[in-house]
Amino acid sequence: MSVPILSIILAWMLIYVPRLTVAHAQWGAPGGYDNRHPRKQQASLDDRARRANAAHYNSFEAFSPFAFATLLCLLTAPNNNWVSLLCLVFVVARILYIQAYVSDLATFRTVIWAVGFVSTGGLFFVALQGAVAQI
């Protein structure tokens, strides 16, 4: 399996890693998991679980542009080593981002977020270069 495809799969899986912390906190809350009002219950959780929930939502936001850029690269520059490198940088950044968010390391979290954002931008740039080369 290619690094870009594996990276898309890993990035998708990482969306749900912080959700495990949230679910654990919800099940441990008084009365257990509130299936009627789960978002209301999430808002009442402790800081760590709320940060994990925010990391979960941010992971959704980061995934779509990354996956789209990666797929564009596979179409326009399929054997480009930069694509694999940028994909790996994104996945590592997301792992560190989730940990930093849940651990309340705000400045580090922002720096790591920027690394992931720039790697996605780099993927779009590689895809653009590949598309122009095909013209």
GROMACS .gro file of N, CA and C in nm:
model
  405
    1MET      N    1   0.086  -0.118   0.000
    1MET     CA    2   0.000   0.000   0.000
    1MET      C    3   0.090   0.124   0.000
    2SER      N    4   0.052   0.224  -0.075
    2SER     CA    5   0.134   0.343  -0.086
    2SER      C    6   0.123   0.430   0.040
    3VAL      N    7   0.227   0.507   0.066
    3VAL     CA    8   0.228   0.597   0.182
    3VAL      C    9   0.111   0.694   0.178
    4PRO      N   10   0.081   0.759   0.065
    4PRO     CA   11  -0.032   0.852   0.064
    4PRO      C   12  -0.166   0.786   0.100
    5ILE      N   13  -0.192   0.670   0.045
    5ILE     CA   14  -0.318   0.601   0.075
    5ILE      C   15  -0.322   0.559   0.222
    6LEU      N   16  -0.212   0.505   0.271
    6LEU     CA   17  -0.205   0.467   0.412
    6LEU      C   18  -0.223   0.590   0.501
    7SER      N   19  -0.167   0.702   0.461
    7SER     CA   20  -0.180   0.826   0.539
    7SER      C   21  -0.324   0.873   0.546
    8ILE      N   22  -0.396   0.862   0.438
    8ILE     CA   23  -0.538   0.898   0.439
    8ILE      C   24  -0.614   0.810   0.539
    9ILE      N   25  -0.586   0.681   0.536
    9ILE     CA   26  -0.654   0.589   0.627
    9ILE      C   27  -0.618   0.622   0.773
   10LEU      N   28  -0.490   0.645   0.798
   10LEU     CA   29  -0.448   0.679   0.935
   10LEU      C   30  -0.508   0.811   0.981
   11ALA      N   31  -0.510   0.910   0.893
   11ALA     CA   32  -0.569   1.040   0.929
   11ALA      C   33  -0.717   1.025   0.961
   12TRP      N   34  -0.785   0.941   0.887
   12TRP     CA   35  -0.927   0.916   0.915
   12TRP      C   36  -0.944   0.848   1.052
   13MET      N   37  -0.857   0.751   1.081
   13MET     CA   38  -0.865   0.682   1.210
   13MET      C   39  -0.835   0.778   1.325
   14LEU      N   40  -0.743   0.871   1.302
   14LEU     CA   41  -0.706   0.966   1.408
   14LEU      C   42  -0.822   1.059   1.447
   15ILE      N   43  -0.919   1.073   1.360
   15ILE     CA   44  -1.037   1.154   1.395
   15ILE      C   45  -1.102   1.100   1.522
   16TYR      N   46  -1.101   0.969   1.537
   16TYR     CA   47  -1.176   0.905   1.644
   16TYR      C   48  -1.094   0.876   1.769
   17VAL      N   49  -0.963   0.896   1.763
   17VAL     CA   50  -0.880   0.872   1.882
   17VAL      C   51  -0.922   0.962   1.998
   18PRO      N   52  -0.934   1.095   1.979
   18PRO     CA   53  -0.976   1.176   2.094
   18PRO      C   54  -1.119   1.147   2.138
   19ARG      N   55  -1.198   1.094   2.051
   19ARG     CA   56  -1.337   1.061   2.085
   19ARG      C   57  -1.343   0.953   2.192
   20LEU      N   58  -1.242   0.867   2.196
   20LEU     CA   59  -1.237   0.763   2.300
   20LEU      C   60  -1.230   0.825   2.439
   21THR      N   61  -1.154   0.933   2.453
   21THR     CA   62  -1.145   1.003   2.581
   21THR      C   63  -1.280   1.062   2.618
   22VAL      N   64  -1.347   1.120   2.521
   22VAL     CA   65  -1.479   1.180   2.545
   22VAL      C   66  -1.580   1.073   2.585
   23ALA      N   67  -1.583   0.963   2.512
   23ALA     CA   68  -1.678   0.855   2.543
   23ALA      C   69  -1.652   0.798   2.681
   24HIS      N   70  -1.527   0.781   2.716
   24HIS     CA   71  -1.493   0.729   2.848
   24HIS      C   72  -1.545   0.823   2.958
   25ALA      N   73  -1.526   0.953   2.937
   25ALA     CA   74  -1.574   1.051   3.035
   25ALA      C   75  -1.726   1.052   3.042
   26GLN      N   76  -1.792   1.037   2.928
   26GLN     CA   77  -1.939   1.036   2.928
   26GLN      C   78  -1.993   0.914   3.001
   27TRP      N   79  -1.934   0.799   2.976
   27TRP     CA   80  -1.980   0.677   3.042
   27TRP      C   81  -1.954   0.684   3.191
   28GLY      N   82  -1.848   0.755   3.232
   28GLY     CA   83  -1.815   0.767   3.373
   28GLY      C   84  -1.888   0.879   3.445
   29ALA      N   85  -1.964   0.958   3.373
   29ALA     CA   86  -2.038   1.068   3.433
   29ALA      C   87  -2.155   1.015   3.516
   30PRO      N   88  -2.204   1.094   3.613
   30PRO     CA   89  -2.322   1.050   3.690
   30PRO      C   90  -2.439   1.019   3.595
   31GLY      N   91  -2.494   0.902   3.610
   31GLY     CA   92  -2.603   0.861   3.523
   31GLY      C   93  -2.557   0.794   3.395
   32GLY      N   94  -2.426   0.787   3.374
   32GLY     CA   95  -2.373   0.721   3.254
   32GLY      C   96  -2.389   0.806   3.130
   33TYR      N   97  -2.378   0.743   3.017
   33TYR     CA   98  -2.386   0.810   2.887
   33TYR      C   99  -2.529   0.860   2.863
   34ASP      N  100  -2.542   0.988   2.831
   34ASP     CA  101  -2.674   1.048   2.804
   34ASP      C  102  -2.699   1.045   2.653
   35ASN      N  103  -2.767   0.942   2.608
   35ASN     CA  104  -2.791   0.925   2.465
   35ASN      C  105  -2.897   1.023   2.413
   36ARG      N  106  -2.978   1.079   2.500
   36ARG     CA  107  -3.079   1.177   2.457
   36ARG      C  108  -3.016   1.314   2.431
   37HIS      N  109  -2.916   1.350   2.509
   37HIS     CA  110  -2.852   1.482   2.497
   37HIS      C  111  -2.700   1.469   2.507
   38PRO      N  112  -2.638   1.397   2.413
   38PRO     CA  113  -2.494   1.374   2.426
   38PRO      C  114  -2.411   1.501   2.415
   39ARG      N  115  -2.451   1.596   2.334
   39ARG     CA  116  -2.372   1.719   2.320
   39ARG      C  117  -2.384   1.807   2.444
   40LYS      N  118  -2.501   1.806   2.505
   40LYS     CA  119  -2.518   1.880   2.630
   40LYS      C  120  -2.429   1.817   2.738
   41GLN      N  121  -2.426   1.685   2.740
   41GLN     CA  122  -2.341   1.615   2.837
   41GLN      C  123  -2.193   1.645   2.810
   42GLN      N  124  -2.153   1.648   2.683
   42GLN     CA  125  -2.014   1.676   2.649
   42GLN      C  126  -1.973   1.814   2.698
   43ALA      N  127  -2.064   1.910   2.688
   43ALA     CA  128  -2.035   2.047   2.733
   43ALA      C  129  -2.014   2.054   2.884
   44SER      N  130  -2.067   1.956   2.957
   44SER     CA  131  -2.054   1.958   3.104
   44SER      C  132  -1.937   1.873   3.154
   45LEU      N  133  -1.861   1.814   3.065
   45LEU     CA  134  -1.750   1.729   3.107
   45LEU      C  135  -1.632   1.813   3.157
   46ASP      N  136  -1.535   1.747   3.217
   46ASP     CA  137  -1.417   1.818   3.267
   46ASP      C  138  -1.334   1.873   3.151
   47ASP      N  139  -1.236   1.957   3.185
   47ASP     CA  140  -1.157   2.025   3.083
   47ASP      C  141  -1.090   1.929   2.986
   48ARG      N  142  -1.031   1.822   3.036
   48ARG     CA  143  -0.960   1.727   2.950
   48ARG      C  144  -1.054   1.665   2.846
   49ALA      N  145  -1.171   1.623   2.890
   49ALA     CA  146  -1.267   1.561   2.798
   49ALA      C  147  -1.321   1.665   2.698
   50ARG      N  148  -1.342   1.787   2.743
   50ARG     CA  149  -1.387   1.892   2.650
   50ARG      C  150  -1.280   1.923   2.546
   51ARG      N  151  -1.154   1.926   2.589
   51ARG     CA  152  -1.045   1.948   2.493
   51ARG      C  153  -1.035   1.832   2.396
   52ALA      N  154  -1.054   1.710   2.445
   52ALA     CA  155  -1.053   1.594   2.357
   52ALA      C  156  -1.165   1.604   2.253
   53ASN      N  157  -1.280   1.652   2.297
   53ASN     CA  158  -1.392   1.669   2.205
   53ASN      C  159  -1.359   1.773   2.098
   54ALA      N  160  -1.294   1.882   2.141
   54ALA     CA  161  -1.254   1.985   2.045
   54ALA      C  162  -1.150   1.931   1.947
   55ALA      N  163  -1.058   1.848   1.995
   55ALA     CA  164  -0.959   1.785   1.907
   55ALA      C  165  -1.027   1.693   1.807
   56HIS      N  166  -1.130   1.624   1.852
   56HIS     CA  167  -1.209   1.536   1.764
   56HIS      C  168  -1.273   1.618   1.651
   57TYR      N  169  -1.337   1.729   1.686
   57TYR     CA  170  -1.399   1.813   1.583
   57TYR      C  171  -1.294   1.874   1.490
   58ASN      N  172  -1.181   1.919   1.546
   58ASN     CA  173  -1.078   1.976   1.462
   58ASN      C  174  -1.021   1.871   1.366
   59SER      N  175  -1.017   1.747   1.410
   59SER     CA  176  -0.967   1.641   1.322
   59SER      C  177  -1.056   1.623   1.200
   60PHE      N  178  -1.186   1.638   1.217
   60PHE     CA  179  -1.276   1.637   1.102
   60PHE      C  180  -1.242   1.751   1.007
   61GLU      N  181  -1.221   1.870   1.063
   61GLU     CA  182  -1.191   1.988   0.982
   61GLU      C  183  -1.062   1.972   0.904
   62ALA      N  184  -0.963   1.911   0.963
   62ALA     CA  185  -0.833   1.896   0.897
   62ALA      C  186  -0.832   1.782   0.795
   63PHE      N  187  -0.915   1.682   0.817
   63PHE     CA  188  -0.910   1.563   0.732
   63PHE      C  189  -0.950   1.589   0.588
   64SER      N  190  -1.059   1.658   0.565
   64SER     CA  191  -1.110   1.675   0.428
   64SER      C  192  -1.010   1.741   0.335
   65PRO      N  193  -0.953   1.857   0.371
   65PRO     CA  194  -0.855   1.917   0.280
   65PRO      C  195  -0.732   1.828   0.259
   66PHE      N  196  -0.688   1.761   0.366
   66PHE     CA  197  -0.572   1.672   0.352
   66PHE      C  198  -0.602   1.558   0.256
   67ALA      N  199  -0.714   1.491   0.276
   67ALA     CA  200  -0.748   1.377   0.190
   67ALA      C  201  -0.766   1.422   0.045
   68PHE      N  202  -0.832   1.534   0.025
   68PHE     CA  203  -0.854   1.586  -0.110
   68PHE      C  204  -0.721   1.620  -0.177
   69ALA      N  205  -0.634   1.689  -0.105
   69ALA     CA  206  -0.503   1.727  -0.161
   69ALA      C  207  -0.421   1.602  -0.194
   70THR      N  208  -0.426   1.504  -0.106
   70THR     CA  209  -0.351   1.381  -0.129
   70THR      C  210  -0.403   1.308  -0.253
   71LEU      N  211  -0.532   1.299  -0.267
   71LEU     CA  212  -0.590   1.233  -0.385
   71LEU      C  213  -0.557   1.310  -0.513
   72LEU      N  214  -0.559   1.443  -0.506
   72LEU     CA  215  -0.518   1.522  -0.622
   72LEU      C  216  -0.373   1.493  -0.660
   73CYS      N  217  -0.289   1.480  -0.560
   73CYS     CA  218  -0.148   1.446  -0.586
   73CYS      C  219  -0.135   1.310  -0.653
   74LEU      N  220  -0.214   1.214  -0.609
   74LEU     CA  221  -0.208   1.081  -0.670
   74LEU      C  222  -0.252   1.084  -0.815
   75LEU      N  223  -0.339   1.178  -0.849
   75LEU     CA  224  -0.384   1.193  -0.987
   75LEU      C  225  -0.284   1.270  -1.074
   76THR      N  226  -0.218   1.369  -1.016
   76THR     CA  227  -0.134   1.458  -1.095
   76THR      C  228   0.016   1.432  -1.081
   77ALA      N  229   0.057   1.378  -0.968
   77ALA     CA  230   0.200   1.354  -0.943
   77ALA      C  231   0.215   1.224  -0.864
   78PRO      N  232   0.175   1.111  -0.921
   78PRO     CA  233   0.162   0.987  -0.845
   78PRO      C  234   0.292   0.931  -0.785
   79ASN      N  235   0.406   0.960  -0.844
   79ASN     CA  236   0.531   0.902  -0.793
   79ASN      C  237   0.623   1.007  -0.732
   80ASN      N  238   0.566   1.112  -0.680
   80ASN     CA  239   0.644   1.221  -0.624
   80ASN      C  240   0.679   1.191  -0.479
   81ASN      N  241   0.806   1.190  -0.446
   81ASN     CA  242   0.850   1.162  -0.308
   81ASN      C  243   0.803   1.267  -0.210
   82TRP      N  244   0.784   1.391  -0.258
   82TRP     CA  245   0.734   1.498  -0.171
   82TRP      C  246   0.595   1.463  -0.118
   83VAL      N  247   0.516   1.398  -0.199
   83VAL     CA  248   0.380   1.361  -0.156
   83VAL      C  249   0.386   1.270  -0.034
   84SER      N  250   0.468   1.167  -0.041
   84SER     CA  251   0.481   1.075   0.072
   84SER      C  252   0.534   1.147   0.195
   85LEU      N  253   0.634   1.231   0.178
   85LEU     CA  254   0.691   1.305   0.291
   85LEU      C  255   0.587   1.396   0.355
   86LEU      N  256   0.517   1.473   0.273
   86LEU     CA  257   0.415   1.564   0.326
   86LEU      C  258   0.302   1.489   0.395
   87CYS      N  259   0.265   1.374   0.341
   87CYS     CA  260   0.161   1.293   0.405
   87CYS      C  261   0.207   1.244   0.542
   88LEU      N  262   0.329   1.198   0.551
   88LEU     CA  263   0.382   1.152   0.679
   88LEU      C  264   0.391   1.266   0.780
   89VAL      N  265   0.435   1.382   0.734
   89VAL     CA  266   0.442   1.499   0.822
   89VAL      C  267   0.303   1.532   0.875
   90PHE      N  268   0.202   1.528   0.789
   90PHE     CA  269   0.065   1.557   0.833
   90PHE      C  270   0.020   1.459   0.940
   91VAL      N  271   0.040   1.330   0.917
   91VAL     CA  272  -0.007   1.229   1.014
   91VAL      C  273   0.065   1.244   1.148
   92VAL      N  274   0.196   1.264   1.145
   92VAL     CA  275   0.270   1.283   1.270
   92VAL      C  276   0.222   1.410   1.340
   93ALA      N  277   0.200   1.516   1.263
   93ALA     CA  278   0.150   1.642   1.321
   93ALA      C  279   0.014   1.622   1.387
   94ARG      N  280  -0.072   1.544   1.325
   94ARG     CA  281  -0.204   1.521   1.383
   94ARG      C  282  -0.195   1.440   1.512
   95ILE      N  283  -0.105   1.343   1.517
   95ILE     CA  284  -0.086   1.265   1.640
   95ILE      C  285  -0.040   1.358   1.752
   96LEU      N  286   0.059   1.442   1.722
   96LEU     CA  287   0.110   1.535   1.823
   96LEU      C  288   0.006   1.640   1.859
   97TYR      N  289  -0.071   1.683   1.760
   97TYR     CA  290  -0.175   1.784   1.784
   97TYR      C  291  -0.279   1.733   1.884
   98ILE      N  292  -0.326   1.613   1.862
   98ILE     CA  293  -0.427   1.556   1.951
   98ILE      C  294  -0.372   1.547   2.093
   99GLN      N  295  -0.250   1.498   2.106
   99GLN     CA  296  -0.190   1.486   2.238
   99GLN      C  297  -0.173   1.623   2.303
  100ALA      N  298  -0.127   1.720   2.225
  100ALA     CA  299  -0.108   1.856   2.279
  100ALA      C  300  -0.240   1.918   2.319
  101TYR      N  301  -0.344   1.897   2.240
  101TYR     CA  302  -0.475   1.955   2.271
  101TYR      C  303  -0.530   1.896   2.402
  102VAL      N  304  -0.530   1.765   2.411
  102VAL     CA  305  -0.584   1.699   2.529
  102VAL      C  306  -0.502   1.734   2.654
  103SER      N  307  -0.372   1.753   2.636
  103SER     CA  308  -0.283   1.785   2.748
  103SER      C  309  -0.278   1.933   2.781
  104ASP      N  310  -0.352   2.014   2.709
  104ASP     CA  311  -0.360   2.158   2.732
  104ASP      C  312  -0.225   2.229   2.712
  105LEU      N  313  -0.156   2.190   2.605
  105LEU     CA  314  -0.031   2.255   2.566
  105LEU      C  315  -0.063   2.348   2.449
  106ALA      N  316  -0.122   2.462   2.481
  106ALA     CA  317  -0.182   2.549   2.380
  106ALA      C  318  -0.083   2.599   2.275
  107THR      N  319   0.031   2.649   2.316
  107THR     CA  320   0.126   2.704   2.219
  107THR      C  321   0.181   2.594   2.129
  108PHE      N  322   0.220   2.482   2.190
  108PHE     CA  323   0.270   2.368   2.110
  108PHE      C  324   0.162   2.319   2.015
  109ARG      N  325   0.039   2.314   2.062
  109ARG     CA  326  -0.073   2.271   1.979
  109ARG      C  327  -0.084   2.360   1.855
  110THR      N  328  -0.072   2.491   1.874
  110THR     CA  329  -0.084   2.584   1.762
  110THR      C  330   0.030   2.565   1.662
  111VAL      N  331   0.149   2.546   1.712
  111VAL     CA  332   0.264   2.523   1.623
  111VAL      C  333   0.244   2.394   1.543
  112ILE      N  334   0.202   2.289   1.610
  112ILE     CA  335   0.180   2.161   1.542
  112ILE      C  336   0.065   2.171   1.442
  113TRP      N  337  -0.039   2.244   1.479
  113TRP     CA  338  -0.150   2.265   1.385
  113TRP      C  339  -0.096   2.332   1.258
  114ALA      N  340  -0.010   2.432   1.275
  114ALA     CA  341   0.046   2.503   1.160
  114ALA      C  342   0.130   2.409   1.073
  115VAL      N  343   0.203   2.318   1.134
  115VAL     CA  344   0.282   2.221   1.057
  115VAL      C  345   0.189   2.135   0.971
  116GLY      N  346   0.079   2.086   1.029
  116GLY     CA  347  -0.018   2.008   0.952
  116GLY      C  348  -0.082   2.089   0.841
  117PHE      N  349  -0.114   2.213   0.872
  117PHE     CA  350  -0.176   2.303   0.773
  117PHE      C  351  -0.081   2.328   0.657
  118VAL      N  352   0.045   2.355   0.687
  118VAL     CA  353   0.144   2.381   0.583
  118VAL      C  354   0.168   2.254   0.500
  119SER      N  355   0.168   2.139   0.563
  119SER     CA  356   0.188   2.016   0.486
  119SER      C  357   0.072   1.992   0.390
  120THR      N  358  -0.049   2.024   0.432
  120THR     CA  359  -0.164   2.013   0.341
  120THR      C  360  -0.150   2.113   0.227
  121GLY      N  361  -0.110   2.235   0.259
  121GLY     CA  362  -0.085   2.335   0.155
  121GLY      C  363   0.023   2.288   0.059
  122GLY      N  364   0.125   2.224   0.111
  122GLY     CA  365   0.231   2.169   0.026
  122GLY      C  366   0.178   2.063  -0.069
  123LEU      N  367   0.086   1.982  -0.021
  123LEU     CA  368   0.025   1.881  -0.107
  123LEU      C  369  -0.054   1.947  -0.221
  124PHE      N  370  -0.128   2.052  -0.189
  124PHE     CA  371  -0.200   2.123  -0.295
  124PHE      C  372  -0.101   2.183  -0.396
  125PHE      N  373   0.011   2.234  -0.347
  125PHE     CA  374   0.112   2.292  -0.435
  125PHE      C  375   0.170   2.185  -0.527
  126VAL      N  376   0.203   2.068  -0.474
  126VAL     CA  377   0.255   1.958  -0.556
  126VAL      C  378   0.152   1.916  -0.660
  127ALA      N  379   0.025   1.908  -0.619
  127ALA     CA  380  -0.082   1.871  -0.712
  127ALA      C  381  -0.094   1.975  -0.824
  128LEU      N  382  -0.083   2.101  -0.788
  128LEU     CA  383  -0.088   2.209  -0.888
  128LEU      C  384   0.028   2.198  -0.986
  129GLN      N  385   0.147   2.173  -0.934
  129GLN     CA  386   0.264   2.157  -1.021
  129GLN      C  387   0.244   2.038  -1.116
  130GLY      N  388   0.192   1.930  -1.063
  130GLY     CA  389   0.167   1.812  -1.146
  130GLY      C  390   0.062   1.839  -1.252
  131ALA      N  391  -0.040   1.913  -1.217
  131ALA     CA  392  -0.145   1.945  -1.314
  131ALA      C  393  -0.092   2.035  -1.425
  132VAL      N  394  -0.012   2.133  -1.387
  132VAL     CA  395   0.047   2.226  -1.486
  132VAL      C  396   0.140   2.147  -1.579
  133ALA      N  397   0.216   2.053  -1.524
  133ALA     CA  398   0.308   1.972  -1.605
  133ALA      C  399   0.234   1.887  -1.708
  134GLN      N  400   0.109   1.853  -1.678
  134GLN     CA  401   0.032   1.769  -1.769
  134GLN      C  402  -0.033   1.848  -1.882
  135ILE      N  403  -0.029   1.980  -1.872
  135ILE     CA  404  -0.093   2.062  -1.974
  135ILE      C  405  -0.009   2.066  -2.099
   0.00000   0.00000   0.00000
